[in-house]
């Protein structure tokens, strides 16, 4: 019997059965979303997006996902809220919960914020990215995209390159992709890899060229230029030359290898435009799949019984 998903705080908390379930639900939703149909599993329910950091893809896709499930969505903007007057995260969230929503989706710069809210609140909490810690729905949509494009994650060689040390996307992907049977290698400048990369249970190299010939999937991470106050890289140009994926380095890839990026892309830094927009790129598929995966997560935490019933009926009648 699969463990019930009460909240989604971290990919580390998910087991392989739960990951497989969520990806399977997302797959079942796909034809409905492609036809522009609604699956009313959140009818009468409200999801609040509590974002303390900027977002384009994650916040919008949670909104679209909620609406595709027939629910209502409300966006909270920290910059115009009473957080500016010193109200705490927990007080803010408790006051929002008092208005009667059914789920909180939270993005916050502090690692552990979703976990604190999951303990303090009486409704499901979904992590939309917390500091350097985790971004579990990003990793789920990445796994979905790999499955969709290459049929399976199991046995695939996945190279994640960039700022591994500070990347919540890398951390969540390592948890999920390993549980699905992938072998993972990370790459980046020594200053942007954790001091003991082996502790992540992955291989590592400092030169991308060493890893590219064996890769089935290459996942570029955004160089967080706004967090480079400690000068971990000499300059964006030098980063691009040594660790960016350009047309020349991409020639080392296997014929069917694919390229992912969580966005937003620094074009000409971690990815050249020709590579980002080229035939191997599945970046916009990732964005579409983000809606499916977030629908699966919201349905699983907000209406598990309704979802199970819908799946039992074959997912054909709504
Ligand atoms: N991938 C991702 O989290 O993008 P946003 O910051 O735009 O949500």
GROMACS .gro file of C-alpha atoms and ligand atoms in nm:
model
  326
    1UNK     CA    1   0.000   0.000   0.000
    2UNK     CA    2   0.148   0.337  -0.104
    3UNK     CA    3   0.212   0.594   0.172
    4UNK     CA    4  -0.042   0.876   0.158
    5UNK     CA    5   0.097   1.212   0.047
    6UNK     CA    6  -0.013   1.465   0.308
    7UNK     CA    7   0.224   1.743   0.203
    8UNK     CA    8   0.500   1.772  -0.056
    9UNK     CA    9   0.790   1.929   0.130
   10UNK     CA   10   1.092   1.750  -0.016
   11UNK     CA   11   1.180   1.500  -0.287
   12UNK     CA   12   1.389   1.328  -0.019
   13UNK     CA   13   1.062   1.230   0.155
   14UNK     CA   14   0.917   1.057  -0.153
   15UNK     CA   15   0.969   0.687  -0.213
   16UNK     CA   16   0.983   0.527  -0.558
   17UNK     CA   17   0.617   0.416  -0.539
   18UNK     CA   18   0.498   0.771  -0.465
   19UNK     CA   19   0.713   0.915  -0.744
   20UNK     CA   20   0.583   0.653  -0.989
   21UNK     CA   21   0.224   0.725  -0.879
   22UNK     CA   22   0.255   1.102  -0.929
   23UNK     CA   23   0.420   1.062  -1.270
   24UNK     CA   24   0.150   0.812  -1.371
   25UNK     CA   25  -0.125   1.053  -1.264
   26UNK     CA   26   0.041   1.334  -1.461
   27UNK     CA   27   0.049   1.106  -1.767
   28UNK     CA   28  -0.321   1.028  -1.727
   29UNK     CA   29  -0.400   1.401  -1.711
   30UNK     CA   30  -0.198   1.483  -2.025
   31UNK     CA   31  -0.461   1.417  -2.298
   32UNK     CA   32  -0.720   1.623  -2.107
   33UNK     CA   33  -0.485   1.917  -2.076
   34UNK     CA   34  -0.384   1.888  -2.441
   35UNK     CA   35  -0.752   1.906  -2.538
   36UNK     CA   36  -0.800   2.207  -2.309
   37UNK     CA   37  -1.040   2.017  -2.081
   38UNK     CA   38  -1.089   2.051  -1.706
   39UNK     CA   39  -1.077   1.759  -1.461
   40UNK     CA   40  -1.291   1.880  -1.167
   41UNK     CA   41  -1.093   1.723  -0.881
   42UNK     CA   42  -1.045   2.059  -0.703
   43UNK     CA   43  -1.395   2.193  -0.761
   44UNK     CA   44  -1.493   2.410  -0.463
   45UNK     CA   45  -1.133   2.422  -0.338
   46UNK     CA   46  -0.891   2.715  -0.322
   47UNK     CA   47  -0.512   2.698  -0.351
   48UNK     CA   48  -0.307   2.992  -0.222
   49UNK     CA   49   0.029   3.060  -0.387
   50UNK     CA   50   0.243   3.207  -0.110
   51UNK     CA   51   0.551   3.328  -0.296
   52UNK     CA   52   0.823   3.519  -0.112
   53UNK     CA   53   1.060   3.492  -0.411
   54UNK     CA   54   1.009   3.574  -0.777
   55UNK     CA   55   0.883   3.310  -1.016
   56UNK     CA   56   0.753   3.283  -1.370
   57UNK     CA   57   0.713   2.912  -1.442
   58UNK     CA   58   0.636   2.764  -1.103
   59UNK     CA   59   0.376   3.013  -0.985
   60UNK     CA   60   0.201   3.034  -1.321
   61UNK     CA   61   0.193   2.660  -1.367
   62UNK     CA   62   0.050   2.606  -1.015
   63UNK     CA   63  -0.220   2.858  -1.109
   64UNK     CA   64  -0.292   2.689  -1.441
   65UNK     CA   65  -0.285   2.346  -1.273
   66UNK     CA   66  -0.537   2.457  -1.009
   67UNK     CA   67  -0.772   2.596  -1.273
   68UNK     CA   68  -0.739   2.284  -1.491
   69UNK     CA   69  -0.862   2.090  -1.187
   70UNK     CA   70  -1.161   2.323  -1.148
   71UNK     CA   71  -1.023   2.498  -0.838
   72UNK     CA   72  -0.973   2.863  -0.753
   73UNK     CA   73  -0.634   3.018  -0.696
   74UNK     CA   74  -0.513   3.325  -0.508
   75UNK     CA   75  -0.168   3.477  -0.535
   76UNK     CA   76   0.001   3.631  -0.233
   77UNK     CA   77   0.274   3.885  -0.308
   78UNK     CA   78   0.515   3.930  -0.018
   79UNK     CA   79   0.626   4.270  -0.146
   80UNK     CA   80   0.280   4.425  -0.093
   81UNK     CA   81   0.184   4.226   0.219
   82UNK     CA   82   0.213   4.285   0.594
   83UNK     CA   83   0.538   4.083   0.584
   84UNK     CA   84   0.683   4.428   0.509
   85UNK     CA   85   0.559   4.535   0.856
   86UNK     CA   86   0.739   4.245   1.021
   87UNK     CA   87   0.468   3.976   1.029
   88UNK     CA   88   0.629   3.632   1.054
   89UNK     CA   89   0.597   3.352   0.799
   90UNK     CA   90   0.389   3.135   1.033
   91UNK     CA   91   0.159   3.423   1.137
   92UNK     CA   92   0.114   3.519   0.772
   93UNK     CA   93   0.027   3.162   0.674
   94UNK     CA   94  -0.204   3.106   0.974
   95UNK     CA   95  -0.399   3.420   0.886
   96UNK     CA   96  -0.434   3.305   0.528
   97UNK     CA   97  -0.548   2.959   0.640
   98UNK     CA   98  -0.812   3.128   0.861
   99UNK     CA   99  -0.976   3.247   0.536
  100UNK     CA  100  -1.048   2.884   0.444
  101UNK     CA  101  -0.819   2.773   0.156
  102UNK     CA  102  -0.748   2.404   0.103
  103UNK     CA  103  -0.376   2.410   0.016
  104UNK     CA  104  -0.075   2.641   0.046
  105UNK     CA  105   0.197   2.642  -0.221
  106UNK     CA  106   0.503   2.815  -0.078
  107UNK     CA  107   0.827   2.951  -0.222
  108UNK     CA  108   1.068   3.107   0.026
  109UNK     CA  109   1.435   3.203   0.036
  110UNK     CA  110   1.485   3.017   0.365
  111UNK     CA  111   1.551   2.644   0.348
  112UNK     CA  112   1.306   2.458   0.570
  113UNK     CA  113   1.018   2.710   0.544
  114UNK     CA  114   0.775   2.457   0.388
  115UNK     CA  115   0.860   2.207   0.659
  116UNK     CA  116   0.784   2.466   0.931
  117UNK     CA  117   0.451   2.546   0.765
  118UNK     CA  118   0.360   2.178   0.725
  119UNK     CA  119   0.397   2.141   1.104
  120UNK     CA  120   0.215   2.465   1.187
  121UNK     CA  121  -0.082   2.446   0.948
  122UNK     CA  122  -0.387   2.223   0.924
  123UNK     CA  123  -0.396   2.207   0.541
  124UNK     CA  124  -0.156   2.055   0.284
  125UNK     CA  125   0.165   2.243   0.208
  126UNK     CA  126   0.350   2.210  -0.122
  127UNK     CA  127   0.708   2.330  -0.159
  128UNK     CA  128   0.761   2.548  -0.467
  129UNK     CA  129   1.131   2.602  -0.385
  130UNK     CA  130   1.297   2.676  -0.050
  131UNK     CA  131   1.635   2.845  -0.052
  132UNK     CA  132   1.919   2.613  -0.145
  133UNK     CA  133   1.724   2.313  -0.014
  134UNK     CA  134   1.466   2.160  -0.251
  135UNK     CA  135   1.234   2.218  -0.548
  136UNK     CA  136   1.048   1.887  -0.560
  137UNK     CA  137   0.790   1.965  -0.830
  138UNK     CA  138   1.071   2.080  -1.062
  139UNK     CA  139   1.243   1.743  -1.020
  140UNK     CA  140   0.916   1.558  -1.078
  141UNK     CA  141   0.856   1.747  -1.402
  142UNK     CA  142   1.215   1.682  -1.508
  143UNK     CA  143   1.172   1.308  -1.443
  144UNK     CA  144   0.842   1.315  -1.633
  145UNK     CA  145   1.009   1.488  -1.929
  146UNK     CA  146   1.291   1.231  -1.938
  147UNK     CA  147   1.038   0.944  -1.923
  148UNK     CA  148   0.829   1.101  -2.195
  149UNK     CA  149   1.124   1.161  -2.428
  150UNK     CA  150   1.349   0.861  -2.359
  151UNK     CA  151   1.076   0.616  -2.240
  152UNK     CA  152   1.240   0.556  -1.904
  153UNK     CA  153   1.467   0.712  -1.641
  154UNK     CA  154   1.606   0.376  -1.529
  155UNK     CA  155   1.958   0.309  -1.656
  156UNK     CA  156   2.002   0.655  -1.804
  157UNK     CA  157   2.319   0.856  -1.750
  158UNK     CA  158   2.225   1.206  -1.637
  159UNK     CA  159   2.477   1.490  -1.621
  160UNK     CA  160   2.380   1.793  -1.413
  161UNK     CA  161   2.613   2.088  -1.453
  162UNK     CA  162   2.645   2.432  -1.299
  163UNK     CA  163   2.605   2.562  -0.947
  164UNK     CA  164   2.544   2.226  -0.781
  165UNK     CA  165   2.634   2.350  -0.432
  166UNK     CA  166   2.354   2.607  -0.418
  167UNK     CA  167   2.095   2.444  -0.643
  168UNK     CA  168   1.764   2.324  -0.499
  169UNK     CA  169   1.686   2.187  -0.845
  170UNK     CA  170   1.999   1.967  -0.843
  171UNK     CA  171   1.929   1.842  -0.491
  172UNK     CA  172   1.569   1.743  -0.566
  173UNK     CA  173   1.664   1.588  -0.900
  174UNK     CA  174   1.936   1.377  -0.744
  175UNK     CA  175   1.684   1.236  -0.493
  176UNK     CA  176   1.418   1.160  -0.754
  177UNK     CA  177   1.631   1.041  -1.044
  178UNK     CA  178   1.837   0.807  -0.825
  179UNK     CA  179   1.518   0.653  -0.685
  180UNK     CA  180   1.405   0.594  -1.044
  181UNK     CA  181   1.731   0.410  -1.123
  182UNK     CA  182   1.937   0.672  -1.310
  183UNK     CA  183   2.312   0.712  -1.273
  184UNK     CA  184   2.407   1.073  -1.212
  185UNK     CA  185   2.722   1.280  -1.256
  186UNK     CA  186   2.758   1.644  -1.156
  187UNK     CA  187   2.997   1.898  -1.304
  188UNK     CA  188   3.096   2.258  -1.241
  189UNK     CA  189   3.377   2.477  -1.118
  190UNK     CA  190   3.524   2.350  -0.789
  191UNK     CA  191   3.379   2.656  -0.612
  192UNK     CA  192   3.027   2.560  -0.720
  193UNK     CA  193   3.043   2.190  -0.630
  194UNK     CA  194   2.984   2.080  -0.271
  195UNK     CA  195   3.309   2.012  -0.078
  196UNK     CA  196   3.236   1.636  -0.089
  197UNK     CA  197   3.036   1.568  -0.408
  198UNK     CA  198   3.057   1.191  -0.343
  199UNK     CA  199   2.837   1.244  -0.036
  200UNK     CA  200   2.549   1.314  -0.278
  201UNK     CA  201   2.585   0.957  -0.408
  202UNK     CA  202   2.682   1.079  -0.755
  203UNK     CA  203   2.995   1.090  -0.972
  204UNK     CA  204   3.161   1.420  -1.044
  205UNK     CA  205   3.404   1.589  -1.282
  206UNK     CA  206   3.530   1.943  -1.323
  207UNK     CA  207   3.532   1.934  -1.704
  208UNK     CA  208   3.204   1.895  -1.892
  209UNK     CA  209   3.385   1.741  -2.190
  210UNK     CA  210   3.468   1.433  -1.978
  211UNK     CA  211   3.101   1.359  -1.909
  212UNK     CA  212   2.921   1.456  -2.229
  213UNK     CA  213   3.002   1.149  -2.448
  214UNK     CA  214   2.821   0.910  -2.210
  215UNK     CA  215   2.526   1.135  -2.126
  216UNK     CA  216   2.167   1.050  -2.219
  217UNK     CA  217   2.041   1.364  -2.048
  218UNK     CA  218   2.223   1.690  -1.984
  219UNK     CA  219   2.064   1.922  -1.732
  220UNK     CA  220   2.202   2.276  -1.731
  221UNK     CA  221   2.150   2.481  -1.418
  222UNK     CA  222   2.114   2.856  -1.413
  223UNK     CA  223   2.422   3.040  -1.295
  224UNK     CA  224   2.274   3.240  -1.009
  225UNK     CA  225   2.445   3.565  -1.107
  226UNK     CA  226   2.251   3.752  -0.835
  227UNK     CA  227   2.409   3.523  -0.570
  228UNK     CA  228   2.766   3.566  -0.699
  229UNK     CA  229   2.857   3.822  -0.432
  230UNK     CA  230   3.139   3.599  -0.312
  231UNK     CA  231   3.286   3.578  -0.664
  232UNK     CA  232   3.268   3.202  -0.697
  233UNK     CA  233   3.327   3.243  -1.070
  234UNK     CA  234   3.569   3.495  -1.222
  235UNK     CA  235   3.316   3.624  -1.478
  236UNK     CA  236   3.018   3.513  -1.685
  237UNK     CA  237   3.242   3.501  -1.994
  238UNK     CA  238   3.493   3.268  -1.831
  239UNK     CA  239   3.213   3.051  -1.698
  240UNK     CA  240   3.067   3.024  -2.049
  241UNK     CA  241   3.403   2.927  -2.197
  242UNK     CA  242   3.485   2.651  -1.950
  243UNK     CA  243   3.146   2.526  -1.824
  244UNK     CA  244   2.885   2.656  -2.066
  245UNK     CA  245   2.730   2.417  -2.318
  246UNK     CA  246   2.788   2.558  -2.665
  247UNK     CA  247   2.764   2.407  -3.013
  248UNK     CA  248   3.122   2.271  -3.005
  249UNK     CA  249   3.081   2.092  -2.672
  250UNK     CA  250   2.734   1.967  -2.775
  251UNK     CA  251   2.902   1.783  -3.068
  252UNK     CA  252   3.040   1.539  -2.807
  253UNK     CA  253   2.688   1.423  -2.718
  254UNK     CA  254   2.528   1.099  -2.834
  255UNK     CA  255   2.279   1.125  -3.120
  256UNK     CA  256   1.969   1.096  -2.899
  257UNK     CA  257   2.089   1.287  -2.592
  258UNK     CA  258   1.850   1.556  -2.469
  259UNK     CA  259   1.907   1.889  -2.296
  260UNK     CA  260   1.703   2.020  -2.002
  261UNK     CA  261   1.710   2.351  -1.817
  262UNK     CA  262   1.473   2.454  -1.535
  263UNK     CA  263   1.473   2.819  -1.647
  264UNK     CA  264   1.527   3.105  -1.651
  265UNK     CA  265   1.820   3.060  -1.893
  266UNK     CA  266   2.122   3.290  -1.897
  267UNK     CA  267   2.171   3.268  -2.272
  268UNK     CA  268   2.539   3.268  -2.363
  269UNK     CA  269   2.641   3.169  -2.010
  270UNK     CA  270   2.535   2.813  -1.917
  271UNK     CA  271   2.368   2.749  -2.257
  272UNK     CA  272   2.428   2.902  -2.596
  273UNK     CA  273   2.112   3.008  -2.779
  274UNK     CA  274   2.177   2.754  -3.057
  275UNK     CA  275   2.179   2.476  -2.797
  276UNK     CA  276   1.890   2.610  -2.588
  277UNK     CA  277   1.666   2.637  -2.897
  278UNK     CA  278   1.814   2.342  -3.088
  279UNK     CA  279   1.661   2.003  -3.168
  280UNK     CA  280   1.794   1.833  -2.853
  281UNK     CA  281   1.632   2.088  -2.623
  282UNK     CA  282   1.318   1.976  -2.437
  283UNK     CA  283   1.301   2.294  -2.228
  284UNK     CA  284   0.954   2.404  -2.334
  285UNK     CA  285   0.826   2.046  -2.290
  286UNK     CA  286   0.947   2.074  -1.930
  287UNK     CA  287   0.731   2.383  -1.890
  288UNK     CA  288   0.419   2.212  -2.027
  289UNK     CA  289   0.487   1.903  -1.817
  290UNK     CA  290   0.512   2.127  -1.510
  291UNK     CA  291   0.137   2.186  -1.536
  292UNK     CA  292   0.065   1.809  -1.549
  293UNK     CA  293   0.292   1.723  -1.258
  294UNK     CA  294   0.159   2.008  -1.041
  295UNK     CA  295  -0.196   1.897  -1.120
  296UNK     CA  296  -0.099   1.548  -1.001
  297UNK     CA  297   0.054   1.682  -0.679
  298UNK     CA  298  -0.242   1.914  -0.601
  299UNK     CA  299  -0.498   1.640  -0.667
  300UNK     CA  300  -0.299   1.392  -0.456
  301UNK     CA  301  -0.270   1.619  -0.152
  302UNK     CA  302  -0.608   1.798  -0.172
  303UNK     CA  303  -0.839   1.521  -0.291
  304UNK     CA  304  -0.673   1.179  -0.270
  305UNK     CA  305  -1.002   0.988  -0.253
  306UNK     CA  306  -1.151   1.174  -0.551
  307UNK     CA  307  -0.831   1.114  -0.748
  308UNK     CA  308  -0.831   0.741  -0.666
  309UNK     CA  309  -1.195   0.715  -0.773
  310UNK     CA  310  -1.126   0.906  -1.094
  311UNK     CA  311  -0.834   0.675  -1.174
  312UNK     CA  312  -1.046   0.367  -1.089
  313UNK     CA  313  -1.298   0.479  -1.346
  314UNK     CA  314  -1.013   0.480  -1.598
  315UNK     CA  315  -0.986   0.859  -1.596
  316UNK     CA  316  -1.227   0.873  -1.886
  317UNK     CA  317  -1.542   1.025  -1.744
  318UNK     CA  318  -1.548   1.350  -1.552
  319LIG     N1  319   1.219   2.659  -1.268
  319LIG     C1  320   1.170   2.757  -1.189
  319LIG     O1  321   1.156   2.742  -1.066
  319LIG     O2  322   1.139   2.872  -1.255
  319LIG     P1  323   1.071   2.999  -1.186
  319LIG     O3  324   1.170   3.056  -1.089
  319LIG     O4  325   1.038   3.092  -1.298
  319LIG     O5  326   0.949   2.951  -1.113
   0.00000   0.00000   0.00000
